Each structure stands twice: as structure tokens, then as C-alpha cells.
Amino acid sequence: MTFEDAVDFRSVTFEGDADFRSVTFKGTANFVLATFGGAAWFGSATFEANAWFELTTFRGAAGFAAAIFKGDAAFVSPAFEDVASFEWATFEGYTDFRSAIFRGDARFTSVTFTGDARFRSVFFKDAAFKSAVFEGNARFRSAVFEGNARFGSATFKADADFRAAVFKGNVRFTSTVFKRSAGLGPLVCAGQVTLSGAVFSSPVTITIAARRLECWRTHWSSTAVLQLRYATVDFAHSVFEHPLTIAAEPGLFRLSDGMLVDEQVLSSEPDATVWMASLRGVDAAHLVLADVDLSRCLFTGTVHLDQLRLEGICLFEVIPPGTHWRRGRPVWFTQRRTLAEEHHWRASRPTAIRGWNTAVFGVGHVEPGQVAPVYRALRKSFEDSKNEPGAADFYYGEMEMRRHDSATPCAERGLLVAYWALSGYGLRATRALVWLLLAMTATLLAMMLWGLPADDPKSVSTGKVTGQEIRLITDTPGSTNPTSPLHERISSGRFEKSLRVVINSVVFHSSGQDLTTAGAYITVLSRLTEPVLLGLVVLAVRSRVKR
């Protein structure tokens, strides 16, 4: 059927099904306040002028599949009690769905909106906008999605406005293209926001409060800022060609009119901490992280990690605190910042203690040889930012992974074990100081027992008088090894002399004390070991205070 002029169905009630399929409306089609008690079929209908469906009630299924709206389409405050199907429809003019209520599925798959599309304050149960094309501005401000929302493979050629939108389920923007959108959000999602495969062609600010944000293989062609709350962010294999910042927002998001965004759907969350889950496969040369928690983040496979910038307070995982038992002996660790991969590797070992975090299913297993370069790159990143004390923890982690790497040669591993045991790789001043005091104590005892002679040798002068000449020869006899019992050699006098010898040995200075042969060798040995230990103490202190 073709209606050549305007059609007026205002306040009409259709008690049964209404079939307008393939009908052509050349004039205005007015269905304001109409009620469809059964199904309403408008599939393949053509509206050449404006179409008005304000305050219309659809109690049955509403089918507008493949319909063409050449003029403006006004669906202001309608009620769709059942499924509303607009698949493959075309809206060439201005489209207005303000305050619409969709109690069934809202299907807008492959719909084309040539003009602006307005969905402000709309209530959706489940909504599907897969492969939809928005050539004008898309306004979803204050919309409420009770179930899941799908925008996969959709194209937003202008602005995509989701300010104050609330998603009580999950929302998917998989492979969605944002060509000129300056911002996405602030929006609130009680579930997961998926931006995997999405493309952002212009500078954009993304503002999201959600439990999880997935950005697998997301592509940013210009600068971007992600301001987040609550979210666990998976950024694996994302691509960005310009600076990109991921920052945690400390307070509630604020709209341009000053109103705060309601986060009631996330009220069960303990805090608004933003967690990074993965940066695998990312080129971090242009990445900035601010005030995010990196304790769960996977870094292996990240490129240019040494150029990563960390601003504010970025937390890493720490060593399990307290004393633990391994095979009947106590084990404890000095606190330091660690990577999630080290936790996963240590937790997988047969002798693992409690406190190491295990890897979740699908993360994969990494070896120490793969983790060491990650520590090295992060250490350089901290050093470049003039944070030497912060870099020390990552140097310690790098050396730990090298020590445990099965590919490390035995000689090198032995050297690393000694370096670790003596001073914690030059970073544990207390450990090096303890070894220094033990070495000095051992030297002191050795000197008292075997290094000092029984008595200090006294010079003896002999002379010969020939005429008016007197010739004197002064000689000092050799040191006599002590022969008294060992317990008699420990005296205050010998202690004072031995202490003077030990202290002078540490600083490469001769005390002038006569020694036995054994004492001379003990002094040589102490001069080789104790200054090295003293140097390790100084090195460890410097690594914590260097700026």
C-alpha cells in the first residue's frame, strides 16, 4: 500500500496485530499515542517524510527490519514491551529515541543513521547495535542498559556521547571504529567494558568506571587519555602510535554541568583502585601509567619497557612477609618490589612456600631467563627518571632471576651466589655489615691465638771498641710463636694489640705490630676480604640514598 499524503493514527488502538510491511508513507506518518496490542510489523516500510511515534505503546513485538526513514524519525518516550527489531533499517534524517523504554531486546544490528541519533535517557534491557553505522552524532547520554549491550563492529563517524550512561551488565565495543569522537564517557559499567579490536582515529579521552576493561589489540592512531576507576585493565597487544596515558581517577567523575556521575552499580567494590592485568605485546615507548596498581600486571613480551613512564604511586607486588619454613629450616625474605611473573614462577616450584601468588589459568608459564630482561628494563626506566632507590629493587630481581636461570654458566652462578650471600647483590647493607663483623671477629681471634708472638722482640745492640772507634750493631730477633695454652693467649693485652691490627687491616694501614708468620698470612687474608666487605656496605647504603 502507498499513502500519498499524511496519515494520522493518533491515539488509535490496534487490539490485534498490525501489519504495515512494505507500505510506503509519502506524507507524514503520525502514530503519536497509538497503542499496538499485538505485534506491529513495519518491515521494509518506507517513510518518505517524517514519522512520529511519540508516546506510542508496543505491547507485542515491534518489527521495523529494513525500514527506511527518509525524514525525521521521532520515537520519543515510546514503550516497547516486547522485542523491538530495527535490523538493517536506514534513518536518513534526525532520529530521536529520547526516554524510550525497551523491556525486551532492542535490535539495531546493521542499522544506518545518516543524521544525528539521540538515545538520551533510554532504558534498554538487552541492546544490540552490532555493525551499526552512525554517520552523525550518537547521543546515549544518561541511557540505562539493564542487561548486556553490544556495539561490535559499529562505526561512529562523529561524536559518540555516552556521558552518564549506566551499563548494569557487560558492554562490548569489539572492533568498533571511532573516527572523530573526542571522548567516550564518563560511563559506568557493573561488568566488563570490551574495547578489543576497536580503532580510535582521533585524539580521545576515555572515562570509565567498570570492574574490568579489556583492550586486546585496540588501535589508537592519535593521543589518548584513559581515566579509570575500579577497573582491572587488560592491555595486551594494544597498538598506539602517539602518547597514551592510563590514570586512576581518585574521585567521582564530574560532568560538564558540574553533576557527579552516579556509581551506585559499583557500590559493592571495596575501593576504586585501578589494576593493570597485562601489557604483553605492547610497545611501551609512548605509554604513561599514573597511580595504578601493577602487582598483577604481566610484563613479559612488552617492547621498549625501559621507556615506560610511571607517575604518581604505582604499586608492585611484594615478597611474602614473615618467617616461613622450608624443609625444617626457617626462611625469610627482605621486602622488595617484585613482578607477578616472579611470583608465578616461585609458586610453581616444588619447594615453594606459602605467600607466592599462583598464575591464573591461561596466563602461561615463564622461566627466570624471560623475567630477568623485564626487571632490567624496568630498572633502566626508574634510573632514567632519577629514582635510584626504586631501581635497586628491580636490579635485585634481575640478579635473582639470573641466579636461578638454568642457562647461566656454573661459574657465573657460583659468583652470583657468593654476591647474593655476602651483600644481597650490593643492596643489603645489614648483610654485608654482619659478614664484615664476623670476618673482623674471626681475624681478631686468629690474631690473639696464633698471630701475635709470645713476647714482643726487643732490640739487642752489640759493640766493639777498636782504638778510638766504637762500632755498635743493633739486631731484632725473630718473633717467637706462642707456646702457652690457647686459653692463656686470650688476654686484654693481646686483645688490644689484635684489635689494632684488625682495624688497620680494614683500611689498608699497617699497625706496626710485630707478628708471627701465621699472623702475617692472616693479615694478608684480612686485607683482601675485609675492605671488600666494607666496600659492599658502603655500596648498599649508597644504593638506597642516591638521587
Coordinates of C-alpha atoms in Angstrom, one line a residue:
M1 CA 0.0 0.0 0.0
T2 CA 1.1 3.5 -0.7
F3 CA -0.2 6.5 1.3
E4 CA 0.2 9.6 -1.0
D5 CA -0.5 12.1 1.8
A6 CA -0.2 12.4 5.5
V7 CA -1.5 9.6 7.6
D8 CA -2.9 10.2 11.1
F9 CA -3.2 7.3 13.5
R10 CA -3.0 9.4 16.7
S11 CA -4.4 7.7 19.8
V12 CA -5.5 4.7 17.7
T13 CA -5.6 1.3 19.5
F14 CA -4.8 -1.8 17.5
E15 CA -6.1 -4.7 19.6
G16 CA -4.6 -7.4 17.3
D17 CA -1.6 -7.5 15.0
A18 CA -0.9 -4.5 12.8
D19 CA 0.8 -5.3 9.5
F20 CA 2.4 -2.3 7.7
R21 CA 5.2 -4.3 5.9
S22 CA 6.4 -2.8 2.6
V23 CA 4.0 0.1 3.0
T24 CA 5.1 3.5 1.6
F25 CA 4.2 6.7 3.5
K26 CA 4.9 9.6 1.2
G27 CA 3.5 12.1 3.7
T28 CA 3.9 12.4 7.5
A29 CA 3.1 9.2 9.4
N30 CA 1.6 10.1 12.8
F31 CA 1.3 7.3 15.3
V32 CA 1.5 9.6 18.4
L33 CA -0.1 8.0 21.5
A34 CA -1.1 4.9 19.4
T35 CA -1.3 1.5 21.1
F36 CA -0.4 -1.7 19.4
G37 CA -1.9 -4.6 21.5
G38 CA -0.4 -7.3 19.3
A39 CA 2.6 -7.3 17.0
A40 CA 3.4 -4.3 14.9
W41 CA 5.1 -5.1 11.6
F42 CA 6.7 -2.2 9.7
G43 CA 9.4 -4.3 8.0
S44 CA 10.6 -2.9 4.7
A45 CA 8.3 0.1 5.1
T46 CA 9.4 3.4 3.6
F47 CA 8.7 6.7 5.4
E48 CA 9.5 9.4 2.8
A49 CA 8.5 12.2 5.2
N50 CA 8.6 12.5 9.0
A51 CA 7.5 9.6 11.2
W52 CA 6.1 10.3 14.6
F53 CA 5.9 7.6 17.2
E54 CA 5.8 9.7 20.4
L55 CA 4.4 8.1 23.5
T56 CA 3.4 5.0 21.4
T57 CA 3.0 1.7 23.2
F58 CA 4.0 -1.6 21.6
R59 CA 2.7 -4.4 23.7
G60 CA 3.8 -7.1 21.3
A61 CA 6.8 -7.4 19.1
A62 CA 7.7 -4.3 17.1
G63 CA 9.3 -5.1 13.7
F64 CA 11.0 -2.3 11.7
A65 CA 13.5 -4.5 10.0
A66 CA 14.9 -3.0 6.8
A67 CA 12.6 0.0 7.1
I68 CA 13.7 3.3 5.5
F69 CA 13.1 6.6 7.3
K70 CA 13.9 9.4 4.8
G71 CA 12.7 12.2 7.0
D72 CA 13.0 12.6 10.7
A73 CA 12.0 9.7 12.9
A74 CA 10.7 10.6 16.4
F75 CA 10.3 7.7 18.8
V76 CA 10.1 10.0 21.9
S77 CA 9.0 8.2 25.1
P78 CA 7.6 5.1 23.5
A79 CA 7.2 1.8 25.4
F80 CA 8.4 -1.4 23.7
E81 CA 7.1 -4.2 25.9
D82 CA 8.5 -7.0 23.8
V83 CA 11.2 -7.3 21.2
A84 CA 11.9 -4.3 19.1
S85 CA 13.6 -5.1 15.8
F86 CA 15.2 -2.4 13.7
E87 CA 17.8 -4.6 11.9
W88 CA 19.1 -3.2 8.6
A89 CA 16.9 -0.1 8.9
T90 CA 18.0 3.2 7.5
F91 CA 17.5 6.5 9.2
E92 CA 18.4 9.3 6.8
G93 CA 17.1 12.2 8.9
Y94 CA 17.2 13.1 12.5
T95 CA 16.5 10.1 14.8
D96 CA 15.1 10.7 18.3
F97 CA 14.6 7.9 20.8
R98 CA 14.7 10.0 23.9
S99 CA 13.2 8.4 27.0
A100 CA 12.2 5.3 25.1
I101 CA 11.7 2.1 27.2
F102 CA 12.8 -1.2 25.7
R103 CA 11.6 -4.0 28.1
G104 CA 12.5 -6.7 25.5
D105 CA 15.6 -7.0 23.3
A106 CA 16.4 -3.9 21.3
R107 CA 17.9 -5.0 18.0
F108 CA 19.6 -2.3 15.9
T109 CA 22.0 -4.6 14.1
S110 CA 23.4 -3.2 10.8
V111 CA 21.3 0.0 11.2
T112 CA 22.5 3.1 9.4
F113 CA 21.9 6.5 11.0
T114 CA 22.7 9.2 8.4
G115 CA 21.8 12.1 10.7
D116 CA 22.2 12.5 14.4
A117 CA 20.8 9.7 16.6
R118 CA 19.6 10.6 20.0
F119 CA 19.1 7.9 22.7
R120 CA 19.2 10.1 25.7
S121 CA 17.7 8.6 28.9
V122 CA 16.6 5.5 27.2
F123 CA 16.0 2.3 29.2
F124 CA 17.3 -0.9 27.5
K125 CA 17.1 -4.4 28.7
D126 CA 19.4 -6.0 26.1
A127 CA 20.6 -3.9 23.3
A128 CA 22.4 -4.9 20.1
F129 CA 24.0 -2.3 17.8
K130 CA 26.4 -4.6 16.0
S131 CA 27.6 -3.3 12.7
A132 CA 25.6 -0.2 13.1
V133 CA 26.8 3.0 11.3
F134 CA 26.4 6.4 13.0
E135 CA 27.3 9.0 10.4
G136 CA 26.1 11.8 12.6
N137 CA 26.4 12.3 16.3
A138 CA 25.3 9.4 18.5
R139 CA 23.8 10.5 21.8
F140 CA 23.4 7.9 24.6
R141 CA 23.7 10.3 27.5
S142 CA 22.1 9.0 30.7
A143 CA 20.9 5.9 29.0
V144 CA 20.5 2.8 31.2
F145 CA 21.3 -0.7 29.9
E146 CA 19.8 -3.2 32.3
G147 CA 21.4 -6.2 30.5
N148 CA 24.2 -6.5 28.1
A149 CA 24.9 -4.0 25.3
R150 CA 26.7 -4.9 22.1
F151 CA 28.3 -2.4 19.7
G152 CA 30.6 -4.8 18.0
S153 CA 31.9 -3.7 14.5
A154 CA 29.8 -0.5 14.8
T155 CA 31.2 2.7 13.2
F156 CA 30.9 6.1 14.9
K157 CA 31.9 8.7 12.2
A158 CA 31.2 11.7 14.5
D159 CA 30.9 12.1 18.2
A160 CA 29.9 9.1 20.4
D161 CA 28.3 10.6 23.6
F162 CA 27.9 8.1 26.5
R163 CA 28.1 10.6 29.3
A164 CA 26.5 9.3 32.5
A165 CA 25.4 6.1 30.7
V166 CA 25.0 3.1 33.0
F167 CA 25.6 -0.5 32.0
K168 CA 24.4 -3.0 34.6
G169 CA 25.7 -5.9 32.5
N170 CA 28.6 -6.0 30.1
V171 CA 29.2 -3.7 27.1
R172 CA 31.1 -4.7 24.1
F173 CA 32.8 -2.3 21.6
T174 CA 34.7 -5.1 19.8
S175 CA 36.2 -3.9 16.5
T176 CA 34.2 -0.7 16.8
V177 CA 35.6 2.3 14.8
F178 CA 35.6 5.7 16.4
K179 CA 36.6 8.2 13.7
R180 CA 36.2 11.6 15.2
S181 CA 34.9 11.0 18.7
A182 CA 36.6 13.3 21.2
G183 CA 35.5 11.4 24.2
L184 CA 33.9 8.2 25.4
G185 CA 32.2 8.6 28.8
P186 CA 32.2 9.1 31.6
L187 CA 30.2 5.9 31.7
V188 CA 29.6 3.4 34.5
C189 CA 29.6 -0.4 33.9
A190 CA 28.9 -3.0 36.6
G191 CA 30.5 -5.7 34.4
Q192 CA 33.2 -5.6 31.7
V193 CA 33.8 -3.0 29.0
T194 CA 35.4 -4.6 26.0
L195 CA 37.3 -2.4 23.5
S196 CA 39.2 -5.2 21.9
G197 CA 40.0 -4.6 18.3
A198 CA 38.5 -1.1 18.4
V199 CA 40.1 1.7 16.4
F200 CA 40.3 5.3 17.6
S201 CA 41.3 7.6 14.7
S202 CA 41.4 10.9 16.5
P203 CA 42.5 12.2 19.9
V204 CA 40.2 10.8 22.6
T205 CA 39.6 10.9 26.3
I206 CA 38.1 7.7 27.7
T207 CA 36.4 8.0 31.1
I208 CA 35.2 4.7 32.5
A209 CA 34.2 3.2 35.9
A210 CA 33.9 -0.5 35.5
R211 CA 35.0 -3.8 37.0
R212 CA 37.1 -4.8 34.0
L213 CA 38.3 -3.1 30.8
E214 CA 39.6 -5.3 28.0
C215 CA 41.7 -3.7 25.3
W216 CA 43.1 -6.5 23.3
R217 CA 44.7 -5.3 20.0
T218 CA 43.0 -2.0 20.4
H219 CA 44.4 0.6 18.0
W220 CA 44.9 4.3 18.8
S221 CA 46.0 6.4 15.9
S222 CA 46.4 9.6 17.9
T223 CA 46.9 10.7 21.5
A224 CA 44.6 9.2 24.1
V225 CA 43.9 9.5 27.8
L226 CA 42.2 6.8 29.8
Q227 CA 40.8 8.0 33.2
L228 CA 39.5 5.0 35.1
R229 CA 38.0 3.8 38.3
Y230 CA 37.7 0.3 39.8
A231 CA 38.8 -1.4 36.6
T232 CA 41.2 -4.3 36.0
V233 CA 42.7 -3.4 32.6
D234 CA 44.0 -5.9 30.1
F235 CA 46.0 -4.0 27.5
A236 CA 47.7 -7.0 25.8
H237 CA 48.9 -6.4 22.2
S238 CA 47.4 -2.9 22.0
V239 CA 48.9 -0.6 19.4
F240 CA 49.3 3.2 19.9
E241 CA 51.4 5.5 17.7
H242 CA 51.3 8.5 20.0
P243 CA 51.4 9.2 23.8
L244 CA 48.8 7.3 25.7
T245 CA 48.1 7.7 29.4
I246 CA 46.3 5.4 31.7
A247 CA 45.5 7.1 35.0
A248 CA 43.4 6.2 38.1
E249 CA 40.8 8.9 38.9
P250 CA 40.7 9.4 42.7
G251 CA 37.3 11.0 42.9
L252 CA 33.9 10.6 41.3
F253 CA 33.7 11.7 37.6
R254 CA 32.1 15.1 37.1
L255 CA 30.1 16.1 34.0
S256 CA 30.5 19.4 32.2
D257 CA 27.5 20.8 34.0
G258 CA 29.1 20.0 37.4
M259 CA 26.9 17.0 38.2
L260 CA 28.6 13.9 39.6
V261 CA 28.3 10.6 37.9
D262 CA 26.3 8.0 39.9
E263 CA 28.4 4.9 40.6
Q264 CA 25.7 3.0 42.6
V265 CA 26.1 -0.1 40.5
L266 CA 29.7 -0.4 41.7
S267 CA 28.9 0.2 45.4
S268 CA 30.0 -3.4 46.3
E269 CA 33.5 -2.7 45.3
P270 CA 35.9 -2.1 48.2
D271 CA 37.8 0.8 46.6
A272 CA 38.3 2.5 43.2
T273 CA 41.8 1.1 42.6
V274 CA 42.8 0.5 39.0
W275 CA 44.7 -2.7 38.4
M276 CA 46.8 -3.4 35.3
A277 CA 46.4 -7.1 34.2
S278 CA 48.7 -7.3 31.2
L279 CA 50.9 -5.2 29.0
R280 CA 52.1 -8.2 26.9
G281 CA 52.9 -7.4 23.3
V282 CA 52.6 -3.6 23.9
D283 CA 55.2 -1.1 22.7
A284 CA 55.6 0.9 25.8
A285 CA 57.7 3.7 24.3
H286 CA 54.7 6.2 24.5
L287 CA 52.9 4.7 27.5
V288 CA 52.4 6.6 30.8
L289 CA 50.9 4.9 33.8
A290 CA 49.7 7.1 36.7
D291 CA 48.6 5.9 40.1
V292 CA 47.7 2.3 39.0
D293 CA 48.4 -1.0 40.8
L294 CA 50.9 -3.2 38.9
S295 CA 51.0 -6.0 41.3
R296 CA 49.1 -8.3 39.0
C297 CA 50.5 -7.0 35.7
L298 CA 52.2 -9.3 33.2
F299 CA 55.1 -7.6 31.5
T300 CA 56.9 -10.4 29.6
G301 CA 56.8 -9.6 25.9
T302 CA 56.4 -5.9 26.3
V303 CA 58.6 -3.9 23.9
H304 CA 60.6 -0.8 24.9
L305 CA 59.7 -1.3 28.6
D306 CA 62.7 0.8 29.6
Q307 CA 60.9 3.8 28.1
L308 CA 57.7 3.2 30.2
R309 CA 56.9 6.2 32.4
L310 CA 55.4 5.7 35.8
E311 CA 53.8 8.7 37.5
G312 CA 52.3 9.1 41.0
I313 CA 52.1 6.0 43.1
C314 CA 52.3 2.8 41.1
L315 CA 52.3 -0.2 43.3
F316 CA 54.1 -3.5 42.6
E317 CA 53.7 -6.9 44.4
V318 CA 56.0 -7.5 47.4
I319 CA 57.7 -10.5 48.9
P320 CA 55.7 -12.7 51.3
P321 CA 56.3 -11.2 54.7
G322 CA 57.2 -13.0 57.9
T323 CA 59.2 -16.2 58.6
H324 CA 58.4 -19.4 56.7
W325 CA 59.6 -22.9 57.0
R326 CA 61.2 -24.9 54.2
R327 CA 62.3 -28.5 54.9
G328 CA 62.6 -27.8 58.6
R329 CA 64.6 -24.6 58.4
P330 CA 63.4 -21.0 58.7
V331 CA 63.3 -18.9 55.6
W332 CA 62.6 -15.2 55.4
F333 CA 62.9 -12.6 52.6
T334 CA 63.9 -8.9 52.7
Q335 CA 61.0 -6.9 51.4
R336 CA 61.2 -5.6 47.9
R337 CA 59.0 -4.9 44.9
T338 CA 58.6 -7.8 42.6
L339 CA 56.8 -8.8 39.3
A340 CA 53.8 -11.0 39.1
E341 CA 55.8 -13.4 36.8
E342 CA 58.3 -14.0 39.6
H343 CA 55.5 -14.8 42.0
H344 CA 54.1 -17.3 39.5
W345 CA 57.4 -19.0 38.9
R346 CA 58.3 -19.3 42.6
A347 CA 54.8 -20.6 43.4
S348 CA 55.2 -23.3 40.7
R349 CA 58.4 -24.7 42.3
P350 CA 58.2 -27.9 44.4
T351 CA 59.8 -26.2 47.4
A352 CA 57.5 -23.1 47.2
I353 CA 56.5 -21.5 50.5
R354 CA 53.1 -20.0 51.2
G355 CA 52.5 -16.4 50.1
W356 CA 53.6 -16.6 46.5
N357 CA 50.7 -15.8 44.1
T358 CA 49.9 -18.6 41.7
A359 CA 49.2 -17.9 38.0
V360 CA 45.6 -17.9 36.8
F361 CA 44.6 -20.4 34.1
G362 CA 45.7 -19.4 30.6
V363 CA 48.5 -17.0 31.7
G364 CA 51.3 -19.3 30.7
H365 CA 54.5 -20.3 32.5
V366 CA 57.6 -18.1 32.2
E367 CA 61.2 -19.0 33.2
P368 CA 63.7 -16.9 35.1
G369 CA 65.5 -16.2 31.9
Q370 CA 62.4 -14.5 30.5
V371 CA 61.8 -12.4 33.6
A372 CA 65.4 -11.1 34.0
P373 CA 65.2 -8.8 30.9
V374 CA 61.9 -7.4 32.2
Y375 CA 63.5 -6.5 35.6
R376 CA 66.4 -5.0 33.7
A377 CA 64.2 -2.8 31.5
L378 CA 62.1 -1.5 34.5
R379 CA 65.4 -0.8 36.4
K380 CA 66.5 1.4 33.5
S381 CA 63.1 3.1 33.4
F382 CA 63.5 4.0 37.1
E383 CA 67.1 5.1 36.7
D384 CA 66.1 7.4 33.7
S385 CA 63.5 9.0 35.9
K386 CA 66.2 9.6 38.6
N387 CA 64.7 7.2 41.0
E388 CA 67.8 5.2 42.0
P389 CA 66.4 3.7 45.2
G390 CA 63.3 2.5 43.3
A391 CA 65.6 1.0 40.6
A392 CA 67.5 -1.0 43.3
D393 CA 64.6 -3.5 43.8
F394 CA 64.5 -4.3 40.1
Y395 CA 68.2 -4.8 40.0
Y396 CA 67.8 -7.2 42.8
G397 CA 65.1 -9.0 40.9
E398 CA 67.2 -9.2 37.8
M399 CA 70.1 -10.7 39.7
E400 CA 67.8 -13.2 41.4
M401 CA 66.4 -14.4 38.0
R402 CA 70.0 -14.7 36.6
R403 CA 71.0 -16.7 39.6
H404 CA 68.1 -19.1 39.2
D405 CA 68.3 -19.3 35.4
S406 CA 69.3 -22.8 34.3
A407 CA 71.1 -21.3 31.3
T408 CA 73.5 -19.4 33.5
P409 CA 77.0 -21.0 33.4
C410 CA 78.0 -22.7 36.6
A411 CA 81.0 -20.4 37.3
E412 CA 78.8 -17.3 36.8
R413 CA 76.1 -18.8 39.0
G414 CA 78.6 -19.5 41.7
L415 CA 79.8 -15.9 41.6
L416 CA 76.2 -14.7 41.8
V417 CA 75.5 -17.0 44.8
A418 CA 78.5 -15.5 46.6
Y419 CA 77.5 -12.0 45.7
W420 CA 74.0 -12.7 47.0
A421 CA 75.1 -14.4 50.2
L422 CA 77.6 -11.7 51.1
S423 CA 75.7 -8.5 50.4
G424 CA 72.4 -9.2 48.6
Y425 CA 74.0 -8.1 45.3
G426 CA 75.4 -5.0 46.9
L427 CA 71.9 -3.8 48.1
R428 CA 71.7 -5.3 51.6
A429 CA 73.9 -3.2 53.9
T430 CA 73.0 -5.2 57.0
R431 CA 74.0 -8.5 55.5
A432 CA 77.4 -7.1 54.3
L433 CA 77.9 -5.5 57.7
V434 CA 77.2 -8.8 59.5
W435 CA 79.8 -10.5 57.3
L436 CA 82.3 -7.7 57.9
L437 CA 81.9 -8.0 61.7
L438 CA 82.2 -11.8 61.5
A439 CA 85.3 -11.5 59.4
M440 CA 86.8 -9.0 61.8
T441 CA 85.9 -11.2 64.8
A442 CA 87.5 -14.2 63.2
T443 CA 90.6 -12.2 62.4
L444 CA 90.7 -10.9 65.9
L445 CA 90.6 -14.4 67.4
A446 CA 93.1 -15.7 65.0
M447 CA 95.5 -12.9 65.8
M448 CA 95.1 -13.5 69.6
L449 CA 95.6 -17.2 69.2
W450 CA 98.3 -17.5 66.6
G451 CA 99.2 -14.1 65.1
L452 CA 100.9 -12.3 67.9
P453 CA 104.3 -13.5 69.2
A454 CA 104.7 -14.8 72.8
D455 CA 106.6 -11.6 73.6
D456 CA 107.4 -8.5 71.7
P457 CA 111.0 -9.0 70.5
K458 CA 113.5 -6.5 71.9
S459 CA 116.3 -4.9 70.1
V460 CA 119.8 -6.1 71.1
S461 CA 122.9 -4.0 70.5
T462 CA 126.4 -5.4 70.4
G463 CA 129.6 -3.3 70.1
K464 CA 133.3 -3.4 69.6
V465 CA 135.9 -0.9 70.7
T466 CA 138.9 -0.6 68.4
G467 CA 141.2 2.3 69.4
Q468 CA 139.1 5.3 69.3
E469 CA 136.3 3.7 67.3
I470 CA 133.1 2.2 68.7
R471 CA 131.0 0.0 66.4
L472 CA 127.5 -0.9 67.5
I473 CA 125.3 -3.4 65.8
T474 CA 121.5 -3.4 66.7
D475 CA 119.6 -6.5 65.8
T476 CA 115.9 -7.5 66.4
P477 CA 115.5 -11.2 67.0
G478 CA 112.6 -13.0 65.1
S479 CA 109.1 -13.3 66.6
T480 CA 108.6 -16.3 68.8
N481 CA 105.4 -18.3 68.2
P482 CA 103.3 -18.6 71.4
T483 CA 103.5 -21.9 73.1
S484 CA 101.2 -21.3 76.0
P485 CA 97.8 -23.0 76.2
L486 CA 95.1 -21.4 74.0
H487 CA 93.0 -20.1 76.8
E488 CA 96.0 -18.3 78.3
R489 CA 96.6 -16.4 75.0
I490 CA 93.2 -14.7 75.3
S491 CA 94.1 -11.7 77.4
S492 CA 93.3 -8.0 77.5
G493 CA 96.7 -7.0 76.3
R494 CA 96.7 -9.4 73.3
F495 CA 93.1 -8.3 72.6
E496 CA 94.1 -4.7 72.4
K497 CA 97.0 -5.4 70.0
S498 CA 94.9 -7.7 67.8
L499 CA 92.1 -5.2 67.6
R500 CA 94.6 -2.5 66.4
V501 CA 95.9 -4.9 63.8
V502 CA 92.4 -5.8 62.6
I503 CA 91.2 -2.2 62.3
N504 CA 94.2 -1.1 60.4
S505 CA 93.8 -4.1 58.0
V506 CA 90.3 -3.0 57.1
V507 CA 91.6 0.4 55.9
F508 CA 94.9 -1.0 54.3
H509 CA 97.0 0.6 57.0
S510 CA 100.0 -1.0 58.8
S511 CA 99.7 -1.1 62.6
G512 CA 103.5 -1.6 63.1
Q513 CA 102.8 -4.6 65.3
D514 CA 105.3 -7.5 65.2
L515 CA 103.5 -10.7 64.0
T516 CA 104.3 -14.3 63.7
T517 CA 104.5 -16.0 60.3
A518 CA 100.9 -17.1 60.8
G519 CA 99.9 -13.6 61.8
A520 CA 101.5 -12.2 58.6
Y521 CA 99.3 -14.5 56.4
I522 CA 96.2 -13.7 58.5
T523 CA 96.8 -10.0 57.9
V524 CA 97.2 -10.6 54.1
L525 CA 93.9 -12.5 54.1
S526 CA 92.1 -9.9 56.1
R527 CA 93.3 -7.1 53.8
L528 CA 91.9 -9.0 50.9
T529 CA 88.4 -9.7 52.4
E530 CA 87.5 -7.1 54.9
P531 CA 88.0 -4.0 52.7
V532 CA 85.8 -5.7 50.1
L533 CA 83.1 -6.3 52.7
L534 CA 83.4 -2.7 53.8
G535 CA 83.0 -1.5 50.2
L536 CA 79.9 -3.7 49.9
V537 CA 78.4 -2.0 53.0
V538 CA 79.1 1.4 51.5
L539 CA 77.7 0.4 48.1
A540 CA 74.5 -0.9 49.7
V541 CA 73.9 2.3 51.7
R542 CA 74.6 4.4 48.6
S543 CA 72.1 2.5 46.5
R544 CA 69.4 3.5 49.0
V545 CA 70.2 7.2 49.3
K546 CA 71.5 8.0 45.8
R547 CA 69.4 10.5 43.9

